[in-house]
mmCIF file of C-alpha atoms in Angstrom:
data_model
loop_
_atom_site.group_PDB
_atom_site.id
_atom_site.type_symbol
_atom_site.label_atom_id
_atom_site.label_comp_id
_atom_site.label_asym_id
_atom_site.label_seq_id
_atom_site.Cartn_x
_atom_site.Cartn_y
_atom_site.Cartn_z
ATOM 1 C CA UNK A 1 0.000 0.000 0.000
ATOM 2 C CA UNK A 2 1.576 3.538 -1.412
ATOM 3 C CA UNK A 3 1.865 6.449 1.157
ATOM 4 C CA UNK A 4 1.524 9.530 0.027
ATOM 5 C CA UNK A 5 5.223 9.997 -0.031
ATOM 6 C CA UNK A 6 5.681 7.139 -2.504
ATOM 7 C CA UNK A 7 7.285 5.079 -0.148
ATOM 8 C CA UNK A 8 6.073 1.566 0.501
ATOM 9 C CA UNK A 9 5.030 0.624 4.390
ATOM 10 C CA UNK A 10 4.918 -2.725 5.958
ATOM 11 C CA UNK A 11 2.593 -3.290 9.187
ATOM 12 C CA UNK A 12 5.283 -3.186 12.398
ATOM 13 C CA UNK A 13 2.949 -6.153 13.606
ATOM 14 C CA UNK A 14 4.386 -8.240 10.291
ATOM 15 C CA UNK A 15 7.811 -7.260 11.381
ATOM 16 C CA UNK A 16 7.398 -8.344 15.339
ATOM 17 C CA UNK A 17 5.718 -11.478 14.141
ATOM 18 C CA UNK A 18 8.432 -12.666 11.843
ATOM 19 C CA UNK A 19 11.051 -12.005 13.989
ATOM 20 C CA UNK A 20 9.278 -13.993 16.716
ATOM 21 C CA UNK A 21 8.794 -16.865 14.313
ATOM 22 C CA UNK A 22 12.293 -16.620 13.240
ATOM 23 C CA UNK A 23 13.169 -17.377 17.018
ATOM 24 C CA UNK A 24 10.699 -20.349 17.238
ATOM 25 C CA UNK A 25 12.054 -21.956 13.521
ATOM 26 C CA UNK A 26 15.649 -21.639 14.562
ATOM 27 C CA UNK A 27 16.125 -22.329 18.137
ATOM 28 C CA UNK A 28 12.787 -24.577 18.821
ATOM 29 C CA UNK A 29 12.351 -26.544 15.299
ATOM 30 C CA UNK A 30 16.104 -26.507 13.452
ATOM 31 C CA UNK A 31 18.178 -26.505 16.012
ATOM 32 C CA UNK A 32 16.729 -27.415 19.514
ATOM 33 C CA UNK A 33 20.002 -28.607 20.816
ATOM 34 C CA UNK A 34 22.525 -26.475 19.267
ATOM 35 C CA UNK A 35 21.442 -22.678 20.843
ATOM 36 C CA UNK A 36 24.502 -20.970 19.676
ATOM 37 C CA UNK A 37 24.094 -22.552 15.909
ATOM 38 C CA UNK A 38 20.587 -20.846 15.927
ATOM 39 C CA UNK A 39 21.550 -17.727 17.296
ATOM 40 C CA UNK A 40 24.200 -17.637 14.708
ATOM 41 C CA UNK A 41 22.040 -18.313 12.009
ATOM 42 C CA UNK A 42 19.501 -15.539 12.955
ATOM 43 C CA UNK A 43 22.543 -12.813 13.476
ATOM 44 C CA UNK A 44 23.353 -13.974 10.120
ATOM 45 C CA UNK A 45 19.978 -12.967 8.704
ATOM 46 C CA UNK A 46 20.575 -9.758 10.568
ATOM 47 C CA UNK A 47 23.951 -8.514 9.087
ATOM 48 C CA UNK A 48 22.647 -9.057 5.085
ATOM 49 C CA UNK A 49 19.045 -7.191 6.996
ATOM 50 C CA UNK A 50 21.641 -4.631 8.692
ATOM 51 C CA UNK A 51 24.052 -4.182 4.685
ATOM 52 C CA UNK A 52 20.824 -3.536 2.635
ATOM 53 C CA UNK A 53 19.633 -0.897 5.460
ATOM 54 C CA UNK A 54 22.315 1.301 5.868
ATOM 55 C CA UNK A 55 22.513 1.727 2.402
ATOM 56 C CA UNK A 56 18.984 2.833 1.768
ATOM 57 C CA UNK A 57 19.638 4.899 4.880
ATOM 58 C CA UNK A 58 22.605 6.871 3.811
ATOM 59 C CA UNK A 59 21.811 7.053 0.226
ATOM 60 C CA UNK A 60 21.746 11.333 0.715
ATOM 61 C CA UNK A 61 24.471 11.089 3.103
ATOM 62 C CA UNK A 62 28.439 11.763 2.599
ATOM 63 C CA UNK A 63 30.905 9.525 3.940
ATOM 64 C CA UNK A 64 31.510 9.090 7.350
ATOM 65 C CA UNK A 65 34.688 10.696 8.660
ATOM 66 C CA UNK A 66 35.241 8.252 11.528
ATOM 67 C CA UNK A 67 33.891 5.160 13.828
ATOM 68 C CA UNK A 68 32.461 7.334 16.211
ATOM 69 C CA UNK A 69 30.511 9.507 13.318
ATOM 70 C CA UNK A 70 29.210 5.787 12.243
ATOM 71 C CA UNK A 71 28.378 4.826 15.584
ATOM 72 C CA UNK A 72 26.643 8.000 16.087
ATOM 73 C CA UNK A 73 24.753 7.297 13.068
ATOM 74 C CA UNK A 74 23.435 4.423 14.028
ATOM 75 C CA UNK A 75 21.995 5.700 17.546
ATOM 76 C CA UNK A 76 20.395 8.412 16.235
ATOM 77 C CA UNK A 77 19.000 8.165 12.385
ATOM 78 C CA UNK A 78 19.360 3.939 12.404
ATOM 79 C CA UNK A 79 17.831 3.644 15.678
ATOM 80 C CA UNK A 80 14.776 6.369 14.699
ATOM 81 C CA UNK A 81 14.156 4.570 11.583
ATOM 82 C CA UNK A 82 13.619 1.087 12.778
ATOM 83 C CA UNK A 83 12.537 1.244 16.287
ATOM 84 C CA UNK A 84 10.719 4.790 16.113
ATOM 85 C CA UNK A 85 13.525 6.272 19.169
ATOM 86 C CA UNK A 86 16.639 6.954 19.568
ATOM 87 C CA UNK A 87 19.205 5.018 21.734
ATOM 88 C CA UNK A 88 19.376 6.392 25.331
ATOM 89 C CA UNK A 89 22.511 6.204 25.814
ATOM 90 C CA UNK A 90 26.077 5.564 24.909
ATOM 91 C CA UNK A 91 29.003 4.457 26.412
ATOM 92 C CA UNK A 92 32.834 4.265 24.896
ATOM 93 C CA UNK A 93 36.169 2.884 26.975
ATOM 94 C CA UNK A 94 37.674 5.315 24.061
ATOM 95 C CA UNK A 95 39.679 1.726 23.297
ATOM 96 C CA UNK A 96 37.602 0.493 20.728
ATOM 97 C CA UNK A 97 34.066 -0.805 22.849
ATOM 98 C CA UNK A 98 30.876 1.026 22.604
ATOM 99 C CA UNK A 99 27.963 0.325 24.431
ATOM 100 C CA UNK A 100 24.542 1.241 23.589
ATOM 101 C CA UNK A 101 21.569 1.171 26.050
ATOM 102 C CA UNK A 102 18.212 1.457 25.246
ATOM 103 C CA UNK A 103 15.406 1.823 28.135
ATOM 104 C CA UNK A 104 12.612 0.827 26.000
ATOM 105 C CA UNK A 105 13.880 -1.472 23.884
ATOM 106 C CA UNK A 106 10.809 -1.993 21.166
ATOM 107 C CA UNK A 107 10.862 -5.671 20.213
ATOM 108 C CA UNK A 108 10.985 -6.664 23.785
ATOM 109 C CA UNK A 109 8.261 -4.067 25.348
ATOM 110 C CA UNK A 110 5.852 -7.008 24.843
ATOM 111 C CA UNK A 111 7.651 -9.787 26.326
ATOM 112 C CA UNK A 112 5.842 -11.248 29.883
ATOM 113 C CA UNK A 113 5.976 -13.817 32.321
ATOM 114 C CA UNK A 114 3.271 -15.267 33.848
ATOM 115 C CA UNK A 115 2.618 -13.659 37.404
ATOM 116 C CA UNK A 116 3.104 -15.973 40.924
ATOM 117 C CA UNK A 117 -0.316 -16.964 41.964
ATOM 118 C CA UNK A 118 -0.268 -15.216 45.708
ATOM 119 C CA UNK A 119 -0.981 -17.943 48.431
ATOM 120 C CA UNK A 120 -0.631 -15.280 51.221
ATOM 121 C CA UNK A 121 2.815 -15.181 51.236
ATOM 122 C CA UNK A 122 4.288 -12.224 50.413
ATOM 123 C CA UNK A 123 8.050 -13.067 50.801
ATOM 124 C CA UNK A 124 7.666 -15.803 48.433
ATOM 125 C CA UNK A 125 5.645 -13.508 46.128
ATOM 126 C CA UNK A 126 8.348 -11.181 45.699
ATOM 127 C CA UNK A 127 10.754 -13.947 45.477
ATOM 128 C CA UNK A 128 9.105 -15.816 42.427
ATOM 129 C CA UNK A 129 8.659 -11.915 41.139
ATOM 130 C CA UNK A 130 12.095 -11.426 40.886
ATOM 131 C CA UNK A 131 12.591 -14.789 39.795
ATOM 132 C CA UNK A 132 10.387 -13.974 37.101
ATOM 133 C CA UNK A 133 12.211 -10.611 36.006
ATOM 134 C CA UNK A 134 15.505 -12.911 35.823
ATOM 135 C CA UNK A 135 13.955 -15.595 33.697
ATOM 136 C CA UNK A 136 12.342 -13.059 31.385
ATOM 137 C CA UNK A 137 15.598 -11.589 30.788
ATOM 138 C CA UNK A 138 17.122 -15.218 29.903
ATOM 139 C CA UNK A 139 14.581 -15.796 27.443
ATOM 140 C CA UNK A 140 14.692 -12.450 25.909
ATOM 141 C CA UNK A 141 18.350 -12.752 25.105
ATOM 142 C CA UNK A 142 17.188 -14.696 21.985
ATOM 143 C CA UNK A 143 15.089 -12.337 20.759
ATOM 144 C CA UNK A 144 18.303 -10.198 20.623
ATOM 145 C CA UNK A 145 20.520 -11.668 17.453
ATOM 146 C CA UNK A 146 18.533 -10.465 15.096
ATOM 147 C CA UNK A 147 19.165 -6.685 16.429
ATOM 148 C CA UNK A 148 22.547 -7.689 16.947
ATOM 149 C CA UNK A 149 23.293 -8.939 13.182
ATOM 150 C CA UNK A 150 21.503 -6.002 12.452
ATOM 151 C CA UNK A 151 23.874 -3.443 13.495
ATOM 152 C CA UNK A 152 27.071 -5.546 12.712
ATOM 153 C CA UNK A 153 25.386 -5.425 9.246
ATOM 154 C CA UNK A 154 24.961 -2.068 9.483
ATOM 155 C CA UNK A 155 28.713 -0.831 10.748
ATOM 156 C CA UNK A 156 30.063 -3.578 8.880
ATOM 157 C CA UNK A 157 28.844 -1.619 5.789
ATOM 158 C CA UNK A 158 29.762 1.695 6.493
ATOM 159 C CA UNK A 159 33.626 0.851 7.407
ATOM 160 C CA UNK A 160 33.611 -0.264 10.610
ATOM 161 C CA UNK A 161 34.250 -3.829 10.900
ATOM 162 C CA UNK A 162 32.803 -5.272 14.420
ATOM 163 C CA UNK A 163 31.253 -7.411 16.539
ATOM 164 C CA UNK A 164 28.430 -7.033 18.467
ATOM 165 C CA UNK A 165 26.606 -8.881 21.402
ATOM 166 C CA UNK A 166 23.617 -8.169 23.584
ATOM 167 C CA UNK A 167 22.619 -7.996 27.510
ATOM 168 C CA UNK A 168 19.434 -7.487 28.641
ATOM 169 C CA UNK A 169 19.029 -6.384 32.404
ATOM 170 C CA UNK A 170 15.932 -5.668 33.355
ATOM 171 C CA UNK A 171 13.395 -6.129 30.593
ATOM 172 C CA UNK A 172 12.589 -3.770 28.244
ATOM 173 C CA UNK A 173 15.933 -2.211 28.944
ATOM 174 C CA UNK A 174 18.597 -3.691 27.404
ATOM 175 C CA UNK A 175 22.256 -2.602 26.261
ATOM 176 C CA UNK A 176 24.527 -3.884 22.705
ATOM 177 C CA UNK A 177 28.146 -3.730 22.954
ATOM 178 C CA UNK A 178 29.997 -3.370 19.556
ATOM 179 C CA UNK A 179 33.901 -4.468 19.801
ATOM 180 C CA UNK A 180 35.643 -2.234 16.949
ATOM 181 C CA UNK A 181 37.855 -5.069 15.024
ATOM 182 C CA UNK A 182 41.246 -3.235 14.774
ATOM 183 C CA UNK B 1 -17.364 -3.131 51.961
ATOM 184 C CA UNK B 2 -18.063 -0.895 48.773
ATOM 185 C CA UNK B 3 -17.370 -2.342 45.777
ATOM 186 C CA UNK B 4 -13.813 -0.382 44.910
ATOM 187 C CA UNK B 5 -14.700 0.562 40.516
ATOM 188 C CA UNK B 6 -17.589 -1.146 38.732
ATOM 189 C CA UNK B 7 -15.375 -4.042 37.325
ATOM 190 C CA UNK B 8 -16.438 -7.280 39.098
ATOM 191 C CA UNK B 9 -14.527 -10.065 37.079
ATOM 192 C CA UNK B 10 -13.663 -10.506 33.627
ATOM 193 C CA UNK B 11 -13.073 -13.900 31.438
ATOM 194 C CA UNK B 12 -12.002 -14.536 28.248
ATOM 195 C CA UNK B 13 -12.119 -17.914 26.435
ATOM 196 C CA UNK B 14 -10.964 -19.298 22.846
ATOM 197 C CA UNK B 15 -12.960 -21.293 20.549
ATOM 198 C CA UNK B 16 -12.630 -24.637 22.009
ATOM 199 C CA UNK B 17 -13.768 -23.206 25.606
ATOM 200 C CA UNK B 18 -10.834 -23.382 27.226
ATOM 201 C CA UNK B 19 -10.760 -20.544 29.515
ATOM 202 C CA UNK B 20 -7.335 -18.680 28.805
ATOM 203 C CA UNK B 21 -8.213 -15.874 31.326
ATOM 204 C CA UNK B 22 -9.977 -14.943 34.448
ATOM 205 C CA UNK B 23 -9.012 -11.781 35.926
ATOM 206 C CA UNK B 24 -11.455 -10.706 39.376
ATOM 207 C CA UNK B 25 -11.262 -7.126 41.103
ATOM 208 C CA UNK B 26 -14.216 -7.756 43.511
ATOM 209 C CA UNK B 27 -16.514 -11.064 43.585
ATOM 210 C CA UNK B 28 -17.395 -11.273 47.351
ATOM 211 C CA UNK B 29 -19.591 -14.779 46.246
ATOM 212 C CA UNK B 30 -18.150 -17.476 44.711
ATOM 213 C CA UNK B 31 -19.916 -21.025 45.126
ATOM 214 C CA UNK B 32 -17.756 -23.484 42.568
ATOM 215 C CA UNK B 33 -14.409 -24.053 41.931
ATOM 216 C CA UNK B 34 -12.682 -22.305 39.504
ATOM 217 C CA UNK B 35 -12.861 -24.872 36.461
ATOM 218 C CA UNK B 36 -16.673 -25.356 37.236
ATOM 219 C CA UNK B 37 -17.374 -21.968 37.353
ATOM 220 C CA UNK B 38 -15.280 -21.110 34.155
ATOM 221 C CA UNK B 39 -17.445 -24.344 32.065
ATOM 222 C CA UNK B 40 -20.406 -23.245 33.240
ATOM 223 C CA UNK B 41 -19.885 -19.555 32.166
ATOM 224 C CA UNK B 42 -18.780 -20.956 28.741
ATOM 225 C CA UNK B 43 -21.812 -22.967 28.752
ATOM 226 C CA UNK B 44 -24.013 -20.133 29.206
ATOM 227 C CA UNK B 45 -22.462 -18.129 26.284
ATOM 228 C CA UNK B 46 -22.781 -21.175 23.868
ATOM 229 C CA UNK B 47 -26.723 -21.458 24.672
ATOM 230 C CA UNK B 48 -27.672 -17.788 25.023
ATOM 231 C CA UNK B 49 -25.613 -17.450 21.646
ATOM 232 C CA UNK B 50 -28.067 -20.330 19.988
ATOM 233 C CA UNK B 51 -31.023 -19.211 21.465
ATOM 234 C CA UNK B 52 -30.669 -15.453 19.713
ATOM 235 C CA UNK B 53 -30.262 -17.121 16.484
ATOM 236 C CA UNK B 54 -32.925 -19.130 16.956
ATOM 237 C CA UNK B 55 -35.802 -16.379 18.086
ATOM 238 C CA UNK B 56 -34.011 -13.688 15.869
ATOM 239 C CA UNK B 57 -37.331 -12.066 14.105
ATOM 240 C CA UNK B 58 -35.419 -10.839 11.183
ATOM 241 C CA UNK B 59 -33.476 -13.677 9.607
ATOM 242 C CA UNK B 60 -34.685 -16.581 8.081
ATOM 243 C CA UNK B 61 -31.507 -18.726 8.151
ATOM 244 C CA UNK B 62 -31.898 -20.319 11.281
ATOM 245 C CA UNK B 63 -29.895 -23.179 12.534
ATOM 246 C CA UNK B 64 -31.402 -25.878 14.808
ATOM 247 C CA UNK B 65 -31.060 -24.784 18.392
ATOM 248 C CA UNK B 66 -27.846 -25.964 19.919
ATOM 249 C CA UNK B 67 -25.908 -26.317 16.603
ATOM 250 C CA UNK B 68 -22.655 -24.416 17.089
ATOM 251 C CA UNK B 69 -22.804 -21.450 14.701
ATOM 252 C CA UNK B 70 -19.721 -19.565 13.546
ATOM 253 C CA UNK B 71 -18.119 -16.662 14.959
ATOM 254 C CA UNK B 72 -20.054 -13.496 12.954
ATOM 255 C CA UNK B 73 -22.833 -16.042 11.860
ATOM 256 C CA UNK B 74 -26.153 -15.144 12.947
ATOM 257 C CA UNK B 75 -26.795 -12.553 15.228
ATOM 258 C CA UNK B 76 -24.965 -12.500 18.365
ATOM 259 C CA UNK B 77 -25.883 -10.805 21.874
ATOM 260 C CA UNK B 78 -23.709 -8.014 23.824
ATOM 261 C CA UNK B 79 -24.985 -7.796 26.808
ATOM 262 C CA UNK B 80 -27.411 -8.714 29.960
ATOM 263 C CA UNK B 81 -28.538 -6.938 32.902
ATOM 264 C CA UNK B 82 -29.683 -8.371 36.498
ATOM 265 C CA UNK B 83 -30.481 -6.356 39.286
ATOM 266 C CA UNK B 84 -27.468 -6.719 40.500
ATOM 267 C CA UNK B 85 -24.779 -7.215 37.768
ATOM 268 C CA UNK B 86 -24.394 -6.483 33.800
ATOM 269 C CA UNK B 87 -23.103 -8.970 31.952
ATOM 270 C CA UNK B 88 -20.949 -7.547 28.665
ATOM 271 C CA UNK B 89 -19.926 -10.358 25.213
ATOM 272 C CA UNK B 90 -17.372 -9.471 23.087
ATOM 273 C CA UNK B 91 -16.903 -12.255 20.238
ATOM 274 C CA UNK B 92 -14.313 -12.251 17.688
ATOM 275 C CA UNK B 93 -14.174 -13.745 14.084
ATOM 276 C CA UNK B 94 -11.311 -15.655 15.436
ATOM 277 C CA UNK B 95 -13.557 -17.500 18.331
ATOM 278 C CA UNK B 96 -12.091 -15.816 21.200
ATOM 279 C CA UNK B 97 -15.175 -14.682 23.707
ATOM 280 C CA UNK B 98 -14.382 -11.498 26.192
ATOM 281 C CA UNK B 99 -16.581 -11.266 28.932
ATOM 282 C CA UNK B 100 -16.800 -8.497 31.207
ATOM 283 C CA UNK B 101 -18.760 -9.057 34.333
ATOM 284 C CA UNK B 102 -19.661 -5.089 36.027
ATOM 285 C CA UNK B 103 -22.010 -3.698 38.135
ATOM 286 C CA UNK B 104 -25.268 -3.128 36.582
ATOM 287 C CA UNK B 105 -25.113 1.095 35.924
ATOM 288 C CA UNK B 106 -22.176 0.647 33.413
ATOM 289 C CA UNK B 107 -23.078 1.906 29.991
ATOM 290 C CA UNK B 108 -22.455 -0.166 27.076
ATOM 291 C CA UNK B 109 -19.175 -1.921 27.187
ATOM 292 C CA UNK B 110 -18.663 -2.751 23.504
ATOM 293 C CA UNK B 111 -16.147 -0.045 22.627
ATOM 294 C CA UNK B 112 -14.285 -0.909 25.809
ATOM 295 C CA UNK B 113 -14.823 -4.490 25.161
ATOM 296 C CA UNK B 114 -12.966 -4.121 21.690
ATOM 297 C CA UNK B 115 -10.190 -1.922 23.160
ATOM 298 C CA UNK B 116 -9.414 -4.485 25.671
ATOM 299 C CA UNK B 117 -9.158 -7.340 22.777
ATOM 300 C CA UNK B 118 -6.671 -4.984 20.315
ATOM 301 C CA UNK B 119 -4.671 -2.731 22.527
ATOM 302 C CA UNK B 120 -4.334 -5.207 25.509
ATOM 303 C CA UNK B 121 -4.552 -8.892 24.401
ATOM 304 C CA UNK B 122 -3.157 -8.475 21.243
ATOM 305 C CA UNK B 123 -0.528 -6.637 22.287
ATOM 306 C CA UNK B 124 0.611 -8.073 25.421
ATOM 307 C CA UNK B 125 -0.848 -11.920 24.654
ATOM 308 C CA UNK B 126 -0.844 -12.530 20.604
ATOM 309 C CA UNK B 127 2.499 -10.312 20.133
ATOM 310 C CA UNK B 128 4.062 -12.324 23.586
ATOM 311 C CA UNK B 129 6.705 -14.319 22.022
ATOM 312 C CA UNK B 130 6.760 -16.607 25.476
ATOM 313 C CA UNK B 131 2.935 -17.181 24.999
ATOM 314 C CA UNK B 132 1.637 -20.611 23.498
ATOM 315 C CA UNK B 133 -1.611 -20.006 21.889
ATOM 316 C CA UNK B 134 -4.300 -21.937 23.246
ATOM 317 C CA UNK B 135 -3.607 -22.033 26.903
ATOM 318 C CA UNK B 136 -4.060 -20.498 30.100
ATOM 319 C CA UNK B 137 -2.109 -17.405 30.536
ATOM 320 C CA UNK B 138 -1.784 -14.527 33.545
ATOM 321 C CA UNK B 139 0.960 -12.039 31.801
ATOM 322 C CA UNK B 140 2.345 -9.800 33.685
ATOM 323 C CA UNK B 141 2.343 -6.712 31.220
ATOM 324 C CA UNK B 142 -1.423 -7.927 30.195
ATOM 325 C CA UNK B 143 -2.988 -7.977 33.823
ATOM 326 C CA UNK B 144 -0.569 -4.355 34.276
ATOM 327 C CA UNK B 145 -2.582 -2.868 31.508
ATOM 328 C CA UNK B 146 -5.771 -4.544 32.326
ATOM 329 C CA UNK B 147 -6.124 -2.905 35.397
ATOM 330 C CA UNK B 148 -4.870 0.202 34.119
ATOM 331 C CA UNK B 149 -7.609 0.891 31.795
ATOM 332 C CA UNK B 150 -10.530 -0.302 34.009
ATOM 333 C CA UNK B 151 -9.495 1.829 36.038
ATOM 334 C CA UNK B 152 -10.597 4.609 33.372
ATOM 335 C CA UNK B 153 -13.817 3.237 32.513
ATOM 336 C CA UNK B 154 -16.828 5.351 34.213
#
């Protein structure tokens, strides 16, 4: 469907329901024992995803003079065009690691547990709460190559060769850090 | 003690009848257990739904009473008042049944009814990636959001 723009949209609830299908083919159907083989596959995905972006991103754009121009890039104009925000916050050890935090994370804002069932208890209610939070975050952490391919993709692409891997603290918050490859 | 908001309970089921929610804010009565109470609602909803088909005055397609009839097949009902409750039907094309028990003075709950399938189930159930489909569920972010609205509703 056209917008009046001339550029062709695709429903967010497509993308969010791929990429959570993506998860279940790889790590649940194709490779159930192998969890690092999936995850490897799906980053995959994401860093040919990440090449084609950045290039219909920065079609107006000259080159970028350095890494931290290119990282800055992709916090700001990368992060607004797929995830509709920018990334809260960045971090450098001026040595080569960046790391990127975002609060609100949008592919994981939807991501629940259960809740305890409260028997009366309430020390054991707040410890199966917590409980919870941890193995949300666990699970989420697949949900994460895809991003992560993504922006390896993405840097990969516009000169800065990297690697990148994902934590997730307390969900939807969660943080990427990109190793520069000398 | 005073009912606190107009929301008594609140259940939603799939096609099959399992019940994949029940959410209660104030239900000072209960007389069955959980699972009885939950078929017994479902059964309700499957022979009030027949019955409108059946004594609808303006269609002539009518199946025989007690034949299951397809979600958006038919007429359906919305809602039921007693003296002392109002009981609100939401039914989807894809079989899933909201029902929203409240106290009898709430207006009509279908807007509300259809807010609480997109914005909240949808988004915090069907877009769950830790969800299986067809069971019981008691999300964290859905029951946050849940309460958050009904809280709005006047």
């Amino acid at each position: 469907m056209a917008a009046p723009t001339g550029e062709r949209e695709v429903a967010e609830s497509c993308v969010e329901w791929v990429s959570m299908e993506m998860v279940e083919a790889y790590c649940r159907r194709l490779h159930p024992t192998k969890p690092e083989l999936a995850g490897r596959r799906i980053e995959a995905i994401g860093y040919q995803v990440g090449l084609q972006l950045a290039e219909r991103y920065t079609k107006e754009r000259p080159r970028f003079t350095d890494h931290l121009e290119a990282i800055k890039f992709i916090c700001k104009d990368f992060w607004v065009e797929i995830f509709k925000k920018q990334v809260d916050n960045l971090k450098t050890n001026h040595r080569g690691v960046f790391v990127l935090q975002d609060n609100q994370f949008r592919w994981l804002t939807h991501i629940s547990l259960d809740s305890p069932l409260y028997n009366g208890d309430r020390v054991t209610l707040e410890t199966s709460l917590s409980n919870n939070a941890v193995m949300a975050a666990r699970a989420a952490g697949q949900y994460l190559y895809f991003p992560c391919g993504l922006i390896r993709g993405a840097l990969t692409n516009l000169g800065v060769p990297c690697d990148v891997s994902a934590e997730v603290a307390n969900l939807p918050a969660c943080s990427f850090i990109i190793r520069i490859k000398a | 003690m005073a009912a606190p908001g107009r929301m008594r309970c609140m259940y939603i089921f799939n096609r099959n009848g399992v019940c994949l929610h029940y959410h209660v804010w104030y239900r000072p009565l209960t007389t069955l257990s959980p699972q009885q109470d939950q078929k017994l609602m479902f059964g309700l909803l499957f022979s009030l739904r027949s019955f409108t088909v059946k004594m609808d005055p303006t269609s002539n397609n009518k199946g025989h009473l007690g034949v299951p009839q397809l979600p958006g097949q038919g007429c359906s009902f919305h809602a039921f008042t007693t003296n002392t409750y109002k009981l609100s039907l939401l039914e989807t094309p894809s079989g899933i049944k909201i029902v929203l028990v409240t106290d009898p003075g709430m207006g009509d709950l279908r807007e509300a009814l259809r807010y609480i399938y997109s914005n909240i189930y949808v988004e915090y159930v069907i877009k769950n990636p830790l969800y299986v489909p067809g069971e019981h569920f008691r999300c964290e972010l859905f029951n946050a959001a849940l309460d958050q609205y009904v809280k709005t509703l006047k």
